[in-house]
Short mmCIF file of C-alpha atoms in Angstrom, two decimals:
data_model
loop_
_atom_site.label_atom_id
_atom_site.label_comp_id
_atom_site.label_asym_id
_atom_site.label_seq_id
_atom_site.Cartn_x
_atom_site.Cartn_y
_atom_site.Cartn_z
CA PHE D 520 40.55 51.43 29.50
CA ALA D 521 40.71 47.76 30.82
CA ALA D 522 40.88 49.20 34.39
CA ALA D 523 37.95 51.40 33.60
CA GLU D 524 35.84 48.40 32.34
CA GLN D 525 36.58 46.56 35.52
CA TRP D 526 35.79 49.51 37.69
CA LEU D 527 32.53 50.24 35.92
CA ALA D 528 31.54 46.55 36.11
CA LYS D 529 32.14 46.67 39.92
CA ILE D 530 30.15 49.85 40.32
CA CYS D 531 27.24 48.40 38.31
CA GLY D 532 27.26 45.33 40.56
CA LEU D 533 27.13 47.45 43.70
CA VAL D 534 24.17 49.60 42.61
CA HIS D 535 22.35 46.79 40.81
CA CYS D 536 22.74 48.48 37.37
CA ARG D 537 22.96 46.64 34.07
CA GLN D 538 26.47 46.90 32.67
CA GLU D 539 25.08 48.03 29.37
CA ALA D 540 23.30 50.95 31.02
CA VAL D 541 26.44 53.07 31.09
CA TRP D 542 27.24 56.03 28.96
CA THR D 543 30.63 57.66 28.34
CA THR D 544 32.11 60.75 26.76
CA PRO D 545 35.80 61.20 26.14
CA GLY D 546 38.09 63.72 27.86
CA ASN D 547 41.62 64.95 27.29
CA HIS D 548 43.04 61.84 28.90
CA ASP D 549 41.23 59.48 26.49
CA VAL D 550 43.10 60.69 23.43
CA ASP D 551 46.40 59.03 22.54
CA ARG D 552 48.70 61.95 22.62
CA ARG D 553 52.03 60.10 22.90
CA ASN D 554 51.61 57.38 20.33
CA VAL D 555 49.42 59.17 17.85
CA ILE D 556 49.28 62.92 18.10
CA GLU D 557 52.90 63.70 18.96
CA LYS D 558 54.22 61.10 16.40
CA SER D 559 52.05 62.27 13.48
CA GLN D 560 52.65 65.50 11.69
CA LEU D 561 49.47 64.81 9.69
CA VAL D 562 47.28 64.63 12.84
CA GLN D 563 48.80 67.80 14.11
CA LEU D 564 48.13 69.53 10.83
CA VAL D 565 44.48 68.47 10.66
CA GLN D 566 43.90 69.54 14.31
CA GLY D 567 45.55 72.89 13.51
CA ASP D 568 43.48 73.36 10.46
CA LEU D 569 40.24 72.71 12.39
CA ARG D 570 41.30 75.20 15.07
CA ALA D 571 41.90 77.87 12.45
CA ASN D 572 38.83 77.06 10.43
CA ARG D 573 36.12 75.70 12.77
CA ASP D 574 33.55 75.59 9.96
CA ARG D 575 35.68 73.03 8.01
CA LEU D 576 34.63 70.22 10.25
CA GLU D 577 31.92 69.05 7.80
CA ALA D 578 34.47 69.01 4.96
CA LEU D 579 36.82 66.93 7.14
CA GLN D 580 34.03 64.50 7.85
CA GLN D 581 33.34 63.96 4.19
CA ASP D 582 37.01 63.31 3.32
CA ALA D 583 37.83 59.70 4.21
CA SER D 584 41.56 60.32 4.77
CA ALA D 585 41.10 63.51 6.70
CA SER D 586 38.45 62.10 8.96
CA ALA D 587 40.50 58.84 9.63
CA THR D 588 43.42 61.11 10.60
CA LEU D 589 41.18 63.40 12.80
CA PHE D 590 39.74 60.44 14.76
CA ALA D 591 42.99 58.40 15.02
CA PRO D 592 43.70 59.65 18.54
CA LEU D 593 40.45 58.27 19.72
CA ALA D 594 40.86 54.72 18.49
CA ALA D 595 41.57 53.13 21.88
CA TYR D 596 38.74 55.12 23.40
CA ASN D 597 36.36 54.07 20.69
CA GLU D 598 37.19 50.42 21.19
CA PHE D 599 36.30 50.83 24.91
CA ALA D 600 33.31 52.95 24.38
CA GLY D 601 31.78 50.97 21.49
CA VAL D 602 30.44 48.29 23.85
CA TYR D 603 28.32 51.04 25.37
CA LYS D 604 27.40 52.49 22.06
CA CYS D 605 29.29 55.67 22.96
CA ASP D 606 31.99 55.76 20.38
CA PHE D 607 32.45 58.65 17.94
CA GLY D 608 33.44 58.81 14.25
CA PRO D 609 32.96 61.05 11.18
CA ASP D 610 29.51 59.68 10.75
CA ARG D 611 28.54 60.28 14.37
CA LEU D 612 29.67 63.45 16.11
CA VAL D 613 26.86 63.05 18.73
CA TRP D 614 25.53 59.84 20.21
CA ARG D 615 21.96 59.78 21.60
CA HIS D 616 20.07 57.46 23.78
CA ASP D 617 16.52 57.77 24.95
CA LEU D 618 15.23 57.04 28.44
CA THR D 619 11.58 56.88 29.39
CA LEU D 620 10.43 59.29 32.03
CA ASN D 621 7.56 58.68 34.56
CA ASP D 622 4.82 60.19 32.45
CA GLY D 623 5.84 58.25 29.24
CA SER D 624 7.83 61.17 27.74
CA THR D 625 11.45 60.89 26.80
CA LEU D 626 14.78 62.07 28.41
CA ARG D 627 17.28 61.97 25.54
CA LEU D 628 20.91 61.79 26.45
CA CYS D 629 23.19 63.48 23.94
CA GLY D 630 26.88 62.65 24.21
CA LEU D 631 29.35 65.20 22.87
CA ASN D 632 32.95 64.93 21.96
CA SER D 633 35.15 67.86 22.94
CA THR D 634 38.56 66.16 22.24
CA LEU D 635 38.74 66.55 18.36
CA THR D 636 41.60 69.01 18.66
CA SER D 637 42.82 67.99 22.10
CA CYS D 638 46.67 67.94 22.46
CA LYS D 639 49.42 68.65 25.05
CA LEU D 640 48.79 72.44 24.58
CA ASP D 641 45.22 72.35 25.86
CA ASP D 642 45.99 74.29 29.01
CA GLU D 643 47.31 77.22 27.08
CA GLY D 644 43.78 78.42 26.54
CA GLN D 645 40.79 77.83 24.34
CA ARG D 646 42.06 75.34 21.81
CA LEU D 647 39.17 72.76 21.63
CA VAL D 648 36.47 72.54 19.00
CA LEU D 649 33.08 70.87 19.39
CA GLY D 650 31.59 71.86 16.06
CA ASP D 651 27.96 72.52 15.02
CA MET D 652 25.73 70.12 17.04
CA SER D 653 22.39 71.89 16.15
CA HIS D 654 21.34 69.21 13.67
CA ALA D 655 21.62 66.51 16.31
CA ILE D 656 20.39 68.38 19.39
CA LEU D 657 16.78 69.15 18.37
CA ARG D 658 13.73 70.04 20.30
CA GLU D 659 10.86 67.57 19.74
CA PRO D 660 7.42 67.11 21.37
CA GLY D 661 7.66 64.97 24.57
CA VAL D 662 11.50 65.05 24.51
CA ALA D 663 13.60 66.72 27.20
CA LEU D 664 17.32 66.91 26.27
CA ALA D 665 20.26 66.27 28.54
CA SER D 666 23.83 66.85 27.18
CA LEU D 667 27.01 65.10 28.41
CA CYS D 668 30.39 66.68 27.56
CA HIS D 669 33.77 66.38 29.30
CA HIS D 670 34.94 70.03 28.77
CA PRO D 671 32.80 72.94 29.90
CA PRO D 672 32.16 75.57 27.21
CA ASP D 673 34.87 77.90 28.47
CA TRP D 674 37.50 75.48 27.21
CA LEU D 675 36.01 75.70 23.66
CA LEU D 676 37.00 77.93 20.70
CA ASP D 677 33.36 77.77 19.75
CA GLN D 678 32.13 78.60 23.26
CA ASP D 679 29.56 81.16 22.28
CA SER D 680 27.62 78.98 19.73
CA VAL D 681 27.84 75.90 21.96
CA THR D 682 26.55 77.86 24.99
CA SER D 683 23.71 79.38 23.05
CA LEU D 684 22.66 76.03 21.70
CA LEU D 685 22.77 74.16 25.04
CA ASN D 686 21.15 76.92 27.06
CA THR D 687 18.15 77.18 24.70
CA ARG D 688 17.52 73.51 23.91
CA THR D 689 18.58 71.34 26.85
CA SER D 690 17.07 70.96 30.26
CA LEU D 691 20.24 69.46 31.82
CA GLN D 692 23.94 69.97 30.95
CA LEU D 693 26.57 67.71 32.48
CA PHE D 694 30.29 68.64 32.32
CA GLY D 695 33.52 67.60 34.01
CA HIS D 696 37.20 68.24 33.55
CA LYS D 697 37.68 71.07 36.12
CA HIS D 698 37.53 68.97 39.23
CA MET D 699 35.58 71.92 40.76
CA GLN D 700 31.80 71.20 41.54
CA ARG D 701 29.41 73.86 40.44
CA ILE D 702 25.60 73.84 40.00
CA GLU D 703 23.82 76.63 38.35
CA ARG D 704 20.58 77.35 36.58
CA VAL D 705 20.78 79.14 33.26
CA ASN D 706 17.36 80.03 31.81
CA ASN D 707 15.44 76.83 31.90
CA SER D 708 18.59 74.63 31.88
CA LEU D 709 20.45 73.19 34.83
CA VAL D 710 24.27 73.16 34.46
CA LEU D 711 26.31 70.82 36.52
CA THR D 712 30.07 70.93 36.32
CA ALA D 713 31.06 67.95 38.35
CA GLY D 714 34.04 67.34 40.69
CA ALA D 715 36.25 64.23 40.23
CA VAL D 716 35.54 60.92 41.75
CA HIS D 717 39.26 60.31 42.24
CA PRO D 718 41.39 63.43 41.55
CA ASP D 719 45.10 63.35 41.72
CA ARG D 720 46.18 63.38 45.28
CA LYS D 721 48.77 66.07 44.40
CA GLU D 722 46.08 68.60 43.71
CA LYS D 723 45.96 71.27 46.43
CA ALA D 724 42.12 70.97 46.70
CA TRP D 725 41.95 67.21 46.66
CA GLU D 726 38.31 66.64 47.17
CA PRO D 727 36.68 63.39 45.64
CA ARG D 728 33.02 63.85 44.64
CA TYR D 729 30.30 62.24 42.77
CA ASN D 730 26.70 63.07 42.01
CA VAL D 731 23.45 61.24 41.66
CA VAL D 732 20.99 63.14 39.41
CA SER D 733 17.21 62.26 39.57
CA CYS D 734 14.77 63.46 36.97
CA LEU D 735 10.87 63.45 37.40
CA VAL D 736 8.23 65.11 35.32
CA ARG D 737 5.65 67.07 37.39
CA THR D 738 2.31 68.09 35.75
CA SER D 739 -0.36 70.43 36.80
CA GLY D 740 -3.14 70.73 34.20
CA ALA D 741 -1.44 71.47 30.89
CA THR D 742 1.73 72.69 32.68
CA ARG D 743 4.67 70.32 32.69
CA ALA D 744 8.04 70.59 34.34
CA LEU D 745 11.20 68.48 34.71
CA GLU D 746 12.06 68.36 38.35
CA VAL D 747 15.84 67.71 38.73
CA VAL D 748 17.59 66.97 42.02
CA VAL D 749 21.38 66.87 42.27
CA HIS D 750 22.38 64.70 45.27
CA ALA D 751 25.97 65.83 45.63
CA ARG D 752 28.35 63.63 47.64
CA VAL D 753 31.73 64.70 48.87
CA TRP D 754 34.42 62.84 50.60
CA SER D 755 34.82 63.52 54.35
CA LYS D 756 38.40 63.22 55.48
CA ALA D 757 37.15 63.20 59.07
CA SER D 758 34.68 60.40 58.79
CA ARG D 759 36.53 58.74 55.89
CA LYS D 760 33.31 58.27 53.77
CA PHE D 761 31.26 60.12 51.31
CA THR D 762 28.63 62.41 52.77
CA ALA D 763 25.97 64.85 51.57
CA ASP D 764 27.37 68.29 50.35
CA THR D 765 25.65 70.93 52.36
CA THR D 766 27.71 73.92 51.05
CA ASP D 767 25.84 74.42 47.76
CA PRO D 768 22.26 75.76 48.19
CA LEU D 769 21.21 74.02 44.89
CA ALA D 770 22.41 70.55 45.97
CA GLY D 771 19.63 68.33 47.11
CA THR D 772 17.07 70.94 46.18
CA PRO D 773 14.34 70.06 43.63
CA ILE D 774 14.74 72.52 40.60
CA SER D 775 11.77 72.83 38.42
CA LEU D 776 12.54 73.33 34.71
CA PRO D 777 9.51 74.18 32.49
CA LEU D 778 8.71 71.81 29.63
CA ASP D 779 6.57 72.27 26.53
CA PRO D 780 3.01 70.96 26.73
CA TRP D 781 2.74 67.34 25.62
CA THR D 782 -0.09 64.77 25.28
CA PRO D 783 1.03 61.22 25.73
CA PRO D 784 0.03 58.56 23.32
CA VAL D 785 -2.68 56.06 24.43
CA ALA D 786 -0.14 53.36 24.95
CA PRO D 787 3.34 54.82 25.48
CA ALA D 788 6.07 52.51 24.00
CA PHE D 789 9.48 52.14 25.45
CA PRO D 790 12.20 53.39 23.11
CA VAL D 791 14.77 51.03 21.61
CA ALA D 792 18.20 52.35 20.77
CA ALA D 793 19.06 52.94 17.10
CA ASP D 794 22.66 54.11 17.59
CA ASN D 795 25.33 53.89 14.82
CA GLY D 796 22.60 54.21 12.28
CA VAL D 797 21.40 50.65 12.93
CA ALA D 798 17.78 50.45 14.03
CA VAL D 799 17.18 47.24 15.73
CA SER D 800 13.45 46.91 16.44
CA ALA D 801 12.11 44.94 19.38
CA PRO D 802 8.89 44.56 21.40
CA ALA D 803 8.29 46.72 24.43
CA ALA D 804 11.41 46.71 26.61
CA LEU D 805 11.43 44.02 29.23
CA ARG D 806 11.23 45.15 32.77
CA ASP D 807 13.38 43.47 35.42
CA VAL D 808 11.89 44.18 38.91
CA GLU D 809 15.04 43.22 40.77
CA ARG D 810 17.44 45.21 38.67
CA GLY D 811 15.36 48.27 38.19
CA PRO D 812 15.24 49.98 34.80
CA ALA D 813 13.79 48.50 31.81
CA MET D 814 16.03 46.44 29.55
CA ASP D 815 16.82 47.78 26.23
CA PRO D 816 17.21 44.69 24.08
CA ALA D 817 19.22 46.42 21.33
CA ARG D 818 21.57 47.92 23.77
CA ARG D 819 22.01 44.74 25.76
CA LEU D 820 22.66 42.77 22.54
CA THR D 821 25.24 45.19 21.41
CA TYR D 822 27.03 45.22 24.79
CA ARG D 823 26.91 41.41 25.16
CA PHE D 824 28.21 40.80 21.64
CA LEU D 825 31.03 43.32 21.79
CA THR D 826 32.33 42.05 25.18
CA LEU D 827 32.74 38.52 23.75
CA PRO D 828 36.35 37.65 22.60
CA PHE D 829 36.95 38.71 18.97
CA HIS D 830 37.18 35.15 17.78
CA GLU D 831 33.84 34.30 19.26
CA ARG D 832 32.25 37.34 17.49
CA ILE D 833 33.61 36.17 14.13
CA ALA D 834 32.40 32.59 14.98
CA ILE D 835 28.85 33.83 15.53
CA ALA D 836 29.03 35.88 12.29
CA ASN D 837 30.13 32.74 10.38
CA THR D 838 27.46 30.60 12.09
CA LEU D 839 24.66 33.02 11.08
CA ALA D 840 26.36 33.73 7.63
CA LEU D 841 26.79 37.40 8.43
CA LEU D 842 30.25 37.68 7.20
CA ARG D 843 30.95 38.52 3.53
CA ASP D 844 34.03 38.62 1.32
CA GLU D 845 33.71 42.38 0.93
CA ASP D 846 34.17 42.75 4.68
CA THR D 847 37.97 42.13 4.45
CA GLY D 848 39.97 44.90 5.99
CA LEU D 849 37.14 46.84 7.50
CA PRO D 850 37.67 48.52 10.94
CA ASP D 851 36.02 46.51 13.73
CA ARG D 852 33.45 49.20 14.29
CA VAL D 853 32.21 49.22 10.77
CA LEU D 854 32.35 45.36 10.52
CA PHE D 855 30.30 44.79 13.53
CA GLU D 856 27.68 47.41 12.50
CA ARG D 857 27.30 45.46 9.27
CA PHE D 858 26.72 42.25 11.27
CA PHE D 859 23.82 43.88 13.21
CA ARG D 860 22.39 45.40 10.11
CA ARG D 861 22.47 42.18 8.28
CA ALA D 862 20.91 40.26 11.14
CA ARG D 863 18.12 42.82 11.18
CA ASP D 864 17.51 42.73 7.45
CA GLU D 865 17.71 38.91 7.22
CA GLY D 866 15.48 38.24 10.24
CA LYS D 867 18.23 36.67 12.23
CA LEU D 868 18.13 38.81 15.39
CA GLU D 869 16.42 36.05 17.35
CA MET D 870 19.30 33.62 16.46
CA LEU D 871 21.95 36.31 17.15
CA TRP D 872 20.55 36.98 20.60
CA ALA D 873 20.48 33.28 21.37
CA GLU D 874 24.02 32.73 20.26
CA VAL D 875 25.39 35.66 22.16
CA GLU D 876 23.50 34.73 25.39
CA ARG D 877 24.72 31.06 25.01
CA ARG D 878 28.31 31.99 24.73
CA HIS D 879 28.13 34.24 27.82
CA GLY D 880 26.70 31.29 29.77
CA ASP D 881 24.63 33.27 32.20
CA GLN D 882 21.21 33.46 30.56
CA SER D 883 19.05 34.88 33.32
CA ASP D 884 17.01 37.67 31.67
CA GLY D 885 13.94 35.94 30.57
CA PRO D 886 12.68 35.08 27.07
CA ASN D 887 14.40 36.16 23.82
CA PRO D 888 12.88 39.66 23.01
CA TYR D 889 13.38 39.00 19.31
CA ALA D 890 11.50 35.71 19.32
CA GLY D 891 9.24 35.44 16.31
CA GLN D 892 10.69 38.38 14.41
#
């Protein structure tokens, strides 16, 4: 995960993307099989129970001991993904983040976790459980949905229900795992199963790939459509560089996906993330011309805070009196959520932002977005 952080930071620098504008979902290599699953009979029993009784996920979520056991294999992943607000837990089976489209409507990213029952036996067939996501993936006016999940549905025990949900509610579905690129349209949803950026060189069909996906709303009178283009890139052994994939007829082709009618508000507001149940309000997101997309203050604050050394995070909490006696023994994820919630409730977001930026020492993003709140 440390190597992944360094790689992502390098990629962000090359493409002029803010490091907090990264989203991740876990795959089978992100669970700790050797040190957690294979050494714990309890983890194996809980996973087995969920495979045999897929409708028991809600009950496992509500049992503190059972949920802690179920998510134990993801502890290292959650520490890595927490800085991007992409961690998972019993209180969050789906993470969501809103991006503003060109007409002021929303593209909502929905991150899914297909690793709850992942173990060394995954390759024996459908052994993975996603669970009921219908409460978190909802159709709303002015919102187009995009799902991100490592395993395609044919790896899931609950394949039928997941496929039905995603095919009827989402405009874009992103999958990985297979290392085999495939683009297809299903009803009004575009399904992209991506190849691997760096597959194992021992694979017979070693073929590094990546995709850039662009989304644009097209309108004609009352008719709206999400135009999606998958710019597929594949490694050329001959020229030793990534080139455009010309083998798939859907690659590079604008694909128009109908959207429900929607009337924009008089003054569209840029959304501010409210992940982990902590709503951190801010004025309209600040736009940085040189670095492209609008800055999401809440997301940047979370990323910058969580990438500080642990002792500096605690020092900030002490400086702003955000630490309480009852916080002793809490997991880091819960502890830092409490810090953000208290900062919001006590009107200390402006000070929290200033402290975090000061300790990073590279204040270059303009005024404090929480000033005066």
